[in-house]
mmCIF file of C-alpha atoms and ligand atoms in Angstrom:
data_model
loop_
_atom_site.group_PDB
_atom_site.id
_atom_site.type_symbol
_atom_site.label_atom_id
_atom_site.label_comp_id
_atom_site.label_asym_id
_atom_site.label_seq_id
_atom_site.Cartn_x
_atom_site.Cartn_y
_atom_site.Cartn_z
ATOM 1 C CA UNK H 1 0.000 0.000 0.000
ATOM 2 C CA UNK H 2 1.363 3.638 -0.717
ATOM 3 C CA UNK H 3 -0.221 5.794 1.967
ATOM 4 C CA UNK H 4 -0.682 9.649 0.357
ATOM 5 C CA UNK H 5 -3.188 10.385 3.281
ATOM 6 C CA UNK H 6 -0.521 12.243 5.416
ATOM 7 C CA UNK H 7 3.550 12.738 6.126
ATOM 8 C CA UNK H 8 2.217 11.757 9.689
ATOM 9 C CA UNK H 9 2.012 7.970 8.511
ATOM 10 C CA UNK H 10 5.893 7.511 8.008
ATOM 11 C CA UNK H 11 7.023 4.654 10.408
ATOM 12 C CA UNK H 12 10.846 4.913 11.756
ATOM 13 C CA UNK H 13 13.404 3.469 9.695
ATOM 14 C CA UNK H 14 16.236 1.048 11.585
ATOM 15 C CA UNK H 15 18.389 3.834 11.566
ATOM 16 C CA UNK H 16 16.352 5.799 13.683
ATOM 17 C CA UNK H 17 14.776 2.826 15.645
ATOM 18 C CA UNK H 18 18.660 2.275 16.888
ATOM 19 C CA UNK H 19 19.628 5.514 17.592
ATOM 20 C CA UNK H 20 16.399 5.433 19.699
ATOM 21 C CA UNK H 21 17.464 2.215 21.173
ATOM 22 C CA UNK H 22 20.685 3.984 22.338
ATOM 23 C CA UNK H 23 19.128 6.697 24.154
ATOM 24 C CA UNK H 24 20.251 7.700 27.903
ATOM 25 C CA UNK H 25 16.941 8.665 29.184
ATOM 26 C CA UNK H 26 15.499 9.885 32.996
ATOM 27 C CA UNK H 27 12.709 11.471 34.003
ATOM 28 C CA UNK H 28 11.741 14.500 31.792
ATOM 29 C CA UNK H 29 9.328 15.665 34.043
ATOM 30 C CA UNK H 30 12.288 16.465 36.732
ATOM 31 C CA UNK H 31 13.658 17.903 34.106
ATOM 32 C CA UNK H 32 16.428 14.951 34.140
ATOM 33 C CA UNK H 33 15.811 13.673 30.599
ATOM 34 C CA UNK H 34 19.748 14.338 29.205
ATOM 35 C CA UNK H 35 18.685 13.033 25.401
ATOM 36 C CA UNK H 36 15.159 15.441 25.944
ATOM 37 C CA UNK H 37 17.530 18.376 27.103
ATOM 38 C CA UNK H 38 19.479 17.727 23.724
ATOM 39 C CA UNK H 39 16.987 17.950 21.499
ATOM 40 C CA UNK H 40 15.175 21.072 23.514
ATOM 41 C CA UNK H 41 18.721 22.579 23.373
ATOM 42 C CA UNK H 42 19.938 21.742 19.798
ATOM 43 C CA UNK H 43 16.746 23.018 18.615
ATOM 44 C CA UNK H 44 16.508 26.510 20.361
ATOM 45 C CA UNK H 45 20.092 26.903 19.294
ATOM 46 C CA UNK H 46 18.740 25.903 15.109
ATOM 47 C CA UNK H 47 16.990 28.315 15.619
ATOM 48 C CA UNK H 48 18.896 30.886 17.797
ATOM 49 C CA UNK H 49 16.025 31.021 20.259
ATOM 50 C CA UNK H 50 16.731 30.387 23.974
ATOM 51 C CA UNK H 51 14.743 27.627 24.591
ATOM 52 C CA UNK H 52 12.771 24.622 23.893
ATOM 53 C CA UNK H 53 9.752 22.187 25.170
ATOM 54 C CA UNK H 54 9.663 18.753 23.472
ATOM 55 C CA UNK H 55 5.966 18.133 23.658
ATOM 56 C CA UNK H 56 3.450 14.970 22.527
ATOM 57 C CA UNK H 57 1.748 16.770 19.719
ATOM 58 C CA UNK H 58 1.828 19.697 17.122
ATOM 59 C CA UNK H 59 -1.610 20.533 18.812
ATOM 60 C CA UNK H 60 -0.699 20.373 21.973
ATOM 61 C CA UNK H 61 2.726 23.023 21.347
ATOM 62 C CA UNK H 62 0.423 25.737 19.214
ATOM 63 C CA UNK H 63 -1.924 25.131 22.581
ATOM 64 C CA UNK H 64 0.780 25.946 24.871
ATOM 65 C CA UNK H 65 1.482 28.610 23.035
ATOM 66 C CA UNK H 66 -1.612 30.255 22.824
ATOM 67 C CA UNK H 67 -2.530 30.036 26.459
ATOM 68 C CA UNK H 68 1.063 31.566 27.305
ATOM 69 C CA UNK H 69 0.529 34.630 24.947
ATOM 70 C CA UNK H 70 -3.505 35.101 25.628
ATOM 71 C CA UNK H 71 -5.332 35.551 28.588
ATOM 72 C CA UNK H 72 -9.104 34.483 28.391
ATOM 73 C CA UNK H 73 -11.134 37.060 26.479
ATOM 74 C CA UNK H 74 -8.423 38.274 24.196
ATOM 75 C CA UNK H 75 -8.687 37.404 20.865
ATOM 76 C CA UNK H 76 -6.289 35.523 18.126
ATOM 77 C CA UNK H 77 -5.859 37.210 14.491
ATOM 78 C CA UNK H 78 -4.980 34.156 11.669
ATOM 79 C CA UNK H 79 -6.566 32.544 8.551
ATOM 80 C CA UNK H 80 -9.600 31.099 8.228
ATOM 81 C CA UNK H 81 -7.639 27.600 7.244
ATOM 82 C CA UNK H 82 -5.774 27.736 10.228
ATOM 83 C CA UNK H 83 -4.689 24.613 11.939
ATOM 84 C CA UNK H 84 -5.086 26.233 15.323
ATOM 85 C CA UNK H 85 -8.571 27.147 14.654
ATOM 86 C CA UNK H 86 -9.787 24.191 11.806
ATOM 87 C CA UNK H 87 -7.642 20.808 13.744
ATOM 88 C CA UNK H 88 -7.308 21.978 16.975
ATOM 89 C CA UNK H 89 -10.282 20.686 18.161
ATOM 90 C CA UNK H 90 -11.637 24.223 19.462
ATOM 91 C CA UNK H 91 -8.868 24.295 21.515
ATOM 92 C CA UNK H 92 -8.284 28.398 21.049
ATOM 93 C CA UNK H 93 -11.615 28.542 22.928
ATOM 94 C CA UNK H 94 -11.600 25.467 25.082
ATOM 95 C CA UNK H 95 -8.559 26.025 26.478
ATOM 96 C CA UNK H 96 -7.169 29.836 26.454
ATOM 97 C CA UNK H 97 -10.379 30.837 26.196
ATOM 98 C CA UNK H 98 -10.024 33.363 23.741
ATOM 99 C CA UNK H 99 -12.282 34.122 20.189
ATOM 100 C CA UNK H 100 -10.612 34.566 16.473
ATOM 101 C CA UNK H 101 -10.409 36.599 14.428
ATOM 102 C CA UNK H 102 -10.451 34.785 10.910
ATOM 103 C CA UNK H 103 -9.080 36.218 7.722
ATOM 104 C CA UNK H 104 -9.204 35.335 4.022
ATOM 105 C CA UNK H 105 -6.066 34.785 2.889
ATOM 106 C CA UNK H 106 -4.466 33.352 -0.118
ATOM 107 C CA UNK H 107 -4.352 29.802 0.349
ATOM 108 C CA UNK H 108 -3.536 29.968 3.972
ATOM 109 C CA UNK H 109 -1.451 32.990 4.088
ATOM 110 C CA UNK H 110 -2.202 36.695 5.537
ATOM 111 C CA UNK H 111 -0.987 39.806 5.206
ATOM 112 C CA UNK H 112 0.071 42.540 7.046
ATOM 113 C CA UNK H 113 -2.426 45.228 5.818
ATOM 114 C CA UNK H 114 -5.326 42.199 6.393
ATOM 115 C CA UNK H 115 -4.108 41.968 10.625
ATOM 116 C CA UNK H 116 -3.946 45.710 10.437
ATOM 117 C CA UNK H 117 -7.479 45.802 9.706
ATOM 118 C CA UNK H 118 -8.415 43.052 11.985
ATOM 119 C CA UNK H 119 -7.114 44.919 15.155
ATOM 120 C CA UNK H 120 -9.856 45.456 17.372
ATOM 121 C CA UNK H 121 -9.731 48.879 19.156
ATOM 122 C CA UNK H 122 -8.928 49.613 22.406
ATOM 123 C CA UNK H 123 -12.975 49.809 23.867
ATOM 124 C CA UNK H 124 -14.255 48.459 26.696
ATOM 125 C CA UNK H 125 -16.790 46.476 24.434
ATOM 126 C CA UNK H 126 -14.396 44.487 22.137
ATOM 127 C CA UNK H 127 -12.280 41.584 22.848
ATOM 128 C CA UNK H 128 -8.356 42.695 23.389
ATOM 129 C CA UNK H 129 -6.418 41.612 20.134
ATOM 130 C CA UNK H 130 -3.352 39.741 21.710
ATOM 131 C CA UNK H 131 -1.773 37.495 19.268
ATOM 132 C CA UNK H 132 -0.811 36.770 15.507
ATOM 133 C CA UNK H 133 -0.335 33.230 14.284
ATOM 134 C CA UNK H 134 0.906 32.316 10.943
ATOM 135 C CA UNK H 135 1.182 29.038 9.534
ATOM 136 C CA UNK H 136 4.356 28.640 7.329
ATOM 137 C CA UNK H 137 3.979 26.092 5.133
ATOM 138 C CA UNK H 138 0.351 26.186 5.173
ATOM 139 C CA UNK H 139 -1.795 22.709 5.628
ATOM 140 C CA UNK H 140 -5.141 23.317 4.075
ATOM 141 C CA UNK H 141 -3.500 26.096 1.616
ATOM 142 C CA UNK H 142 -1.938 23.173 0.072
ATOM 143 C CA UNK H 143 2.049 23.315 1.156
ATOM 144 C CA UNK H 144 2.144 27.418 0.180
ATOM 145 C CA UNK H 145 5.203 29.273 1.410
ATOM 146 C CA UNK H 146 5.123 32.847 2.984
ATOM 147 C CA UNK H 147 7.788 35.068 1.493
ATOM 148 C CA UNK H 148 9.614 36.309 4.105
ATOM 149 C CA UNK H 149 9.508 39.769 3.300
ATOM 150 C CA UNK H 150 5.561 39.234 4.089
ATOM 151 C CA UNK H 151 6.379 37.979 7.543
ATOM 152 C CA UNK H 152 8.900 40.850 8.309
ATOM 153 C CA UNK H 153 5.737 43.365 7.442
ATOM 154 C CA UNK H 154 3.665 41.410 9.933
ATOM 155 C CA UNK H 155 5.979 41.613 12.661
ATOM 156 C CA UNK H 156 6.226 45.250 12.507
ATOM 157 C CA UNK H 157 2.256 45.358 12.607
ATOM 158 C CA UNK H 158 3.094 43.140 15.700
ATOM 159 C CA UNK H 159 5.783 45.222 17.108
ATOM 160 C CA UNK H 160 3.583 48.504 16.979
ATOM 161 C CA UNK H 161 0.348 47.059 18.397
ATOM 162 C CA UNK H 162 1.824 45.149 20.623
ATOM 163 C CA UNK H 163 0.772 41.463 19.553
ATOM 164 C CA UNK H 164 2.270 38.168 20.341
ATOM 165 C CA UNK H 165 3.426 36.525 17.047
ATOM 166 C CA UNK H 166 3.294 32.905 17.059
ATOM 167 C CA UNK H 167 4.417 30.780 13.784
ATOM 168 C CA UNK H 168 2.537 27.154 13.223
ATOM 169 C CA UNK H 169 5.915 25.340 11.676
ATOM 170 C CA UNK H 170 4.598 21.717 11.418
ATOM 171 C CA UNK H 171 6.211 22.201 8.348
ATOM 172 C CA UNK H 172 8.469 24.553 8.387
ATOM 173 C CA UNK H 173 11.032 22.513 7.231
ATOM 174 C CA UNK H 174 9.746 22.055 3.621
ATOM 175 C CA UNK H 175 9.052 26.080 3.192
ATOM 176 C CA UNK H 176 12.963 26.264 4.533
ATOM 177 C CA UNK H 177 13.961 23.954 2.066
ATOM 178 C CA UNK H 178 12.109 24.770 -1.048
ATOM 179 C CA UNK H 179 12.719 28.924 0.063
ATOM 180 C CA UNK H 180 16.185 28.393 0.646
ATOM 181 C CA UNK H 181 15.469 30.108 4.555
ATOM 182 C CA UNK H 182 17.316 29.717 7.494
ATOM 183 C CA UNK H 183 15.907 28.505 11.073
ATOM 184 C CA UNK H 184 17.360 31.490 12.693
ATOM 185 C CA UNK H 185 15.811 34.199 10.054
ATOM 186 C CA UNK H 186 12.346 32.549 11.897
ATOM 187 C CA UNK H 187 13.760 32.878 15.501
ATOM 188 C CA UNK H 188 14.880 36.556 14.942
ATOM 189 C CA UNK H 189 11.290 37.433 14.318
ATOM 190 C CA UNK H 190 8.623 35.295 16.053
ATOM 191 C CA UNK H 191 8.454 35.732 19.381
ATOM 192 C CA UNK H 192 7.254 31.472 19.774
ATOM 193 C CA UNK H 193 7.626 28.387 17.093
ATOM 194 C CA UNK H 194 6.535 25.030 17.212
ATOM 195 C CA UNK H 195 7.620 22.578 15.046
ATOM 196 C CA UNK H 196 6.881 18.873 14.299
ATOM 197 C CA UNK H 197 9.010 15.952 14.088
ATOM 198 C CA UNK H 198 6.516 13.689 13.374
ATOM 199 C CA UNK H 199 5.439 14.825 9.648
ATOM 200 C CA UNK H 200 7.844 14.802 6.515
ATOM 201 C CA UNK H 201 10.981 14.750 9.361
ATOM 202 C CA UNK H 202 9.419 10.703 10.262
ATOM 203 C CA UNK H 203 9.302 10.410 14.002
ATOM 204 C CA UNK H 204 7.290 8.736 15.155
ATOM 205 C CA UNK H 205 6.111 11.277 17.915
ATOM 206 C CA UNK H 206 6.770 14.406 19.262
ATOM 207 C CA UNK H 207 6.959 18.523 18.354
ATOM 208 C CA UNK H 208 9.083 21.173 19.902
ATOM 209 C CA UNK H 209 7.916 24.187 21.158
ATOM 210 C CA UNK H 210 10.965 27.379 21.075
ATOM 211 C CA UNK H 211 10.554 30.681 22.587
ATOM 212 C CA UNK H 212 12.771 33.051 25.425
ATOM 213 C CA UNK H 213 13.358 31.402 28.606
ATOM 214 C CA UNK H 214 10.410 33.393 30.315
ATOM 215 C CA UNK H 215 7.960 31.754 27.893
ATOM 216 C CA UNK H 216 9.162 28.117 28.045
ATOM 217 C CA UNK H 217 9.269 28.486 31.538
ATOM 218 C CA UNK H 218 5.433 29.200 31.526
ATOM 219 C CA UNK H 219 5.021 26.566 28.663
ATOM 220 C CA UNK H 220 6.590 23.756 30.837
ATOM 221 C CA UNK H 221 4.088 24.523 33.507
ATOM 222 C CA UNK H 222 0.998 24.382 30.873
ATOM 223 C CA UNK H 223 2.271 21.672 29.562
ATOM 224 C CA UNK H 224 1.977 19.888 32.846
ATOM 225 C CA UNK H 225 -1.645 21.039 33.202
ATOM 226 C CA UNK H 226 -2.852 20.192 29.583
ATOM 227 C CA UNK H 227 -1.153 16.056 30.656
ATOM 228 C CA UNK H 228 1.651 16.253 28.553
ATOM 229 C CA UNK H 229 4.428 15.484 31.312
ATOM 230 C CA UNK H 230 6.341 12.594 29.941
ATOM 231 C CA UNK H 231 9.012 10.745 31.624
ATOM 232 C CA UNK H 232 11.669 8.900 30.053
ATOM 233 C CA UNK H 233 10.610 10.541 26.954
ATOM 234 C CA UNK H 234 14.622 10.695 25.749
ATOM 235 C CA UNK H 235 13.461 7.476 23.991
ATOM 236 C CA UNK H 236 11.331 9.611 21.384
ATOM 237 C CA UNK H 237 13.873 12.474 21.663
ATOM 238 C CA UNK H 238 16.397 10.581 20.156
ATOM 239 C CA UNK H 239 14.462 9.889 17.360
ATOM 240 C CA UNK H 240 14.270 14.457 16.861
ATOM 241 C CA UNK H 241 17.687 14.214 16.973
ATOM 242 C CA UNK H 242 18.226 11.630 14.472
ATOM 243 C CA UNK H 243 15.669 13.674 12.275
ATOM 244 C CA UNK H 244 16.944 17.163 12.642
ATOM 245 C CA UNK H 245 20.996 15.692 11.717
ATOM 246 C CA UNK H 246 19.455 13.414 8.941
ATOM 247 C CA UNK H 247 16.087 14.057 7.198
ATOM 248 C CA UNK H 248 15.836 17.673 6.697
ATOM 249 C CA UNK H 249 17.434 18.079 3.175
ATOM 250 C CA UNK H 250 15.691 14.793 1.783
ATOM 251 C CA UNK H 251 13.014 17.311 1.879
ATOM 252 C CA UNK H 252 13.935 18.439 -1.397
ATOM 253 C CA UNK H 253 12.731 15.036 -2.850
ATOM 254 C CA UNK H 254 9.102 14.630 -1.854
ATOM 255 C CA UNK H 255 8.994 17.648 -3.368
ATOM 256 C CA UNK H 256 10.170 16.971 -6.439
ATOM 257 C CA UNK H 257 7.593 13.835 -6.161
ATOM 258 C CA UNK H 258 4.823 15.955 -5.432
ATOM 259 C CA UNK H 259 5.867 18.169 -8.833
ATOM 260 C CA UNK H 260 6.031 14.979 -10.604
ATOM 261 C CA UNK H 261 2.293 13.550 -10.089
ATOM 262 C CA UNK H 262 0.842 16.874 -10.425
ATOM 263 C CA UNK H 263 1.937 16.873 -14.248
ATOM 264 C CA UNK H 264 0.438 13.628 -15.039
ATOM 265 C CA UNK H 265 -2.968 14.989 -12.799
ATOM 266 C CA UNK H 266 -2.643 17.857 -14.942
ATOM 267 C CA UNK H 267 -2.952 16.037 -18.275
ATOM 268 C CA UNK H 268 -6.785 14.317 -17.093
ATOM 269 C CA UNK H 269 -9.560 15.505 -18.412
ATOM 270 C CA UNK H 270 -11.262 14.639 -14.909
ATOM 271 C CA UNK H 271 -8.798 16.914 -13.126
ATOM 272 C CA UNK H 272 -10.415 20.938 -12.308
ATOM 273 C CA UNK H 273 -8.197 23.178 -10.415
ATOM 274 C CA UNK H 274 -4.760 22.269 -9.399
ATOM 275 C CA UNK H 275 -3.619 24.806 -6.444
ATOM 276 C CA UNK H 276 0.234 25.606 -7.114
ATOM 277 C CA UNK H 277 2.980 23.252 -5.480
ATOM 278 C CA UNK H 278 5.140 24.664 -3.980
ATOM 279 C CA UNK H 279 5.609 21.572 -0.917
ATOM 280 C CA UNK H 280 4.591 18.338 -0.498
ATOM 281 C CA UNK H 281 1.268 18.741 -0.793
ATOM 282 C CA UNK H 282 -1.190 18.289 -3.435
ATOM 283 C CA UNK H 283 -4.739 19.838 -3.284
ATOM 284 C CA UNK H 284 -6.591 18.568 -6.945
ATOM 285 C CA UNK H 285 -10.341 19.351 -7.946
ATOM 286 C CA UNK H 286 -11.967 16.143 -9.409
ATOM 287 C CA UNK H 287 -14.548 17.080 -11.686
ATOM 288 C CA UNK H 288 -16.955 15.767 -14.619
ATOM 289 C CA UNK H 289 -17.203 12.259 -14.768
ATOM 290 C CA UNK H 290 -15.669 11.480 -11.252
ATOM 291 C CA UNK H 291 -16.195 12.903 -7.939
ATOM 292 C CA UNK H 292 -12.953 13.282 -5.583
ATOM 293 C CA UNK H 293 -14.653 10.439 -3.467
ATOM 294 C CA UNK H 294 -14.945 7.683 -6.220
ATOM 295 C CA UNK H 295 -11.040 8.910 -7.792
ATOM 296 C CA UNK H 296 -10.215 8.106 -4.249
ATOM 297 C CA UNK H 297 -11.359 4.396 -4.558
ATOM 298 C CA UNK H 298 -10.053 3.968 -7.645
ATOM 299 C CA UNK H 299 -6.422 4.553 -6.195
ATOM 300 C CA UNK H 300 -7.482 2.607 -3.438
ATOM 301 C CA UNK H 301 -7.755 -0.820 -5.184
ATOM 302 C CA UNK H 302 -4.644 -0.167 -6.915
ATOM 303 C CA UNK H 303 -3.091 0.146 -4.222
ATOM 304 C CA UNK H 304 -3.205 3.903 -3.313
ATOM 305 C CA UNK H 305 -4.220 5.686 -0.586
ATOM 306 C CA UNK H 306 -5.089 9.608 -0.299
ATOM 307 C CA UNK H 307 -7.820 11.888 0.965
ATOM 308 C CA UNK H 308 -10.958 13.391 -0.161
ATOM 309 C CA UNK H 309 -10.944 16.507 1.864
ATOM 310 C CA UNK H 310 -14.139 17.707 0.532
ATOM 311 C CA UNK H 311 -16.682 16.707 -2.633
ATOM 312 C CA UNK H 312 -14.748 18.254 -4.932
ATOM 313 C CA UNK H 313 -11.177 18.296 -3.635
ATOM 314 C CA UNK H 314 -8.609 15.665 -3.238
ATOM 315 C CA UNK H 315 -5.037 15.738 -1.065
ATOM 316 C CA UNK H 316 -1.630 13.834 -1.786
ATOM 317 C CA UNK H 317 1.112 13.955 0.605
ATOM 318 C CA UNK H 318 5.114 13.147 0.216
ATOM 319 C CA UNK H 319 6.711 11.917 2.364
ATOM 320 C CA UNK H 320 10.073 9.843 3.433
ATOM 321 C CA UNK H 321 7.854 6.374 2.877
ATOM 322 C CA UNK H 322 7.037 7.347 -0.382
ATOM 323 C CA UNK H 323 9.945 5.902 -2.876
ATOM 324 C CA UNK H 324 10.815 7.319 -6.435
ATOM 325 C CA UNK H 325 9.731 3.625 -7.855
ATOM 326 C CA UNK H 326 6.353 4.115 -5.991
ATOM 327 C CA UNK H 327 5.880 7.821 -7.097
ATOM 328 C CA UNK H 328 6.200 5.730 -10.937
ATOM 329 C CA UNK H 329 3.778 3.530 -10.057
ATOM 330 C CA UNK H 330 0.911 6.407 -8.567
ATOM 331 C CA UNK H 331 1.907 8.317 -11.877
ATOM 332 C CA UNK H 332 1.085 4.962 -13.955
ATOM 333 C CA UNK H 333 -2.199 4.384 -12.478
ATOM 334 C CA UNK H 334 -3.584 8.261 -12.736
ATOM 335 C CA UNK H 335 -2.307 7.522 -16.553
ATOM 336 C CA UNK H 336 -4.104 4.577 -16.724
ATOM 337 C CA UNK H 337 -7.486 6.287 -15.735
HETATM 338 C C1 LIG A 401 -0.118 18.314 11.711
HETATM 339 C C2 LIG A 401 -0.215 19.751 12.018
HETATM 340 C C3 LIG A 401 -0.151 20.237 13.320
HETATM 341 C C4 LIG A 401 -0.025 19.350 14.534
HETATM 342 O O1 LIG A 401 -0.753 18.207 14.514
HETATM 343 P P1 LIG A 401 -0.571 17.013 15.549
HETATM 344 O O2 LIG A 401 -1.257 15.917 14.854
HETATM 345 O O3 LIG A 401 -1.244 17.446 16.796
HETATM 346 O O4 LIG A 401 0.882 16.783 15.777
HETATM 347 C C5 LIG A 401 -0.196 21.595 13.515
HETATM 348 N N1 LIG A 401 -0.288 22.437 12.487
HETATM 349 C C6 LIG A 401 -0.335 22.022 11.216
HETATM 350 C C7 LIG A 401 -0.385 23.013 10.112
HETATM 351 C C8 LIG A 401 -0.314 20.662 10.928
HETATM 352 O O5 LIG A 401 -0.363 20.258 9.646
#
């Protein structure tokens, strides 16, 4: 089976199994984990940031982060795709307490001039505008890439108004890679980051969460209250360590893949609107004689799995599990249809 649901279904490879089986681990929770201290430290230092919280979940560090920057009542300016407001369960709400403000971006992405507008002002009557979160690449935009001249011009709308500016990296990674960006042009400018080790990087758990000492200080205690104390969590660590040394630059190549399959989607007459790739990700409109639902089962029995997100729309992923022989054979069989 090739599995084009998600970059969350990779499975660890030996390599990463053994360096996992090597860990030193304690107890995280007394702060005594040495390999979760590595990776919390390695990454902060990526990134030029002070600090770091290894955490169970992308959810759970965009949570964190939202409840450190917000207090209940305020309210959070991002897009109207946004993971923290679409996949988060109503966690903004639930657990910070706070409403959104949602914009219409351009598949995922916001601009300055859009948060400008979105600013509530200071009155007694309107919830206090506290926080900015991007998402960089974006999920439901379909693997888009901010340019980072964009995200400078937010930060100054940030910097004069006073707003925390958060950055959803689950993928972050793949935007660095494809925009040829550094980790530490993000750090300079966002004042938290989490990013996931479990997507195209193939853990198989875990996301970190960077910010200033303050703020991780504050995150570590949240974390404890939202349940996400682990113990001898150097185990999973180890495998962000063997991620961040090995599987950032292979990247390049599930991009490549995803560039690849859109051509031959491109060339079917039962194939609408193709958004740009600029990632790994693939958002295709099925249309005419096939909905997405029915083009999804006809992968399926040869041997292909993906996702009808909606009627219309279907999603590929790349990712490390996903070979150059296999990306052949998914290209042969949309041929063949
Ligand atoms: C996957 C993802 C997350 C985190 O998801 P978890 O499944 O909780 O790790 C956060 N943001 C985006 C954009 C994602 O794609």
């Amino acid at each position: 089976m090739i599995d084009l649901r998600s970059d969350t279904v990779t499975r660890p490879t030996h390599l990463m199994l053994e360096a996992m089986m090597k860990a030193k681990v304690g107890d995280d929770v007394f702060g005594e984990d040495p390999t979760v201290n590595e990776l919390e430290g390695m990454t902060a230092a990526m990134f030029g940031m002070e600090a770091g919280l290894f955490c169970p979940s992308g959810t759970m560090t965009n949570q964190i982060a939202i409840k450190v920057h917000t207090q209940p009542g305020d309210e959070v300016i991002c897009d109207k795709l946004a993971h923290i407001y679409q996949y988060e369960g109503g966690g903004i709400a639930f657990n910070s307490g706070c409403s959104v403000s949602l914009l219409e971006g351009d598949r995922g992405r916001i601009t300055a001039q859009q948060i400008l507008e979105a600013i509530n002002p200071d009155h007694d009557y309107k919830a206090k505008t506290s926080l900015v979160a991007l998402e960089n690449t974006t999920n439901r935009g379909g693997g888009s890439c901010y340019n980072f001249a964009d995200i400078i011009a937010i930060k100054e709308v940030c910097n004069q108004h006073n707003l925390g500016f958060h950055l959803d990296g689950a993928r972050l990674f793949n935007a660095l890679v494809e925009k040829n960006e550094t980790p530490k042009q993000y750090g300079e400018v966002f004042d938290s980051i989490s990013i996931c080790l479990s997507k195209g990087l193939g853990t198989p758990v875990g996301s970190v969460l960077l910010g200033t000492h303050t703020f991780i200080k504050k995150a570590r205690r949240i974390r404890k209250v939202f349940g996400g104390g682990m113990r001898q969590a150097g185990f999973l660590a180890a495998a962000g360590i063997y991620a961040l040394e090995n599987n950032i630059d292979r990247l390049r190549e599930d991009h490549l893949h995803a560039k690849q399959i859109v051509t031959a989607l491109a060339s079917k007459e039962f194939v609408g609107e193709i958004l740009p790739v600029e990632t790994n990700i693939i958002i295709a409109e099925i249309i005419g004689t096939l909905n997405s639902v029915e083009f999804a089962q006809k992968m399926q029995e040869a041997g292909i799995s993906l996702m009808a997100i909606s009627p219309k729309q279907i999603r590929m992923v790349l990712h490390l599990d996903v070979s150059r022989e296999m990306v052949q054979k998914i290209i042969q069989t949309i041929e063949k249809l």
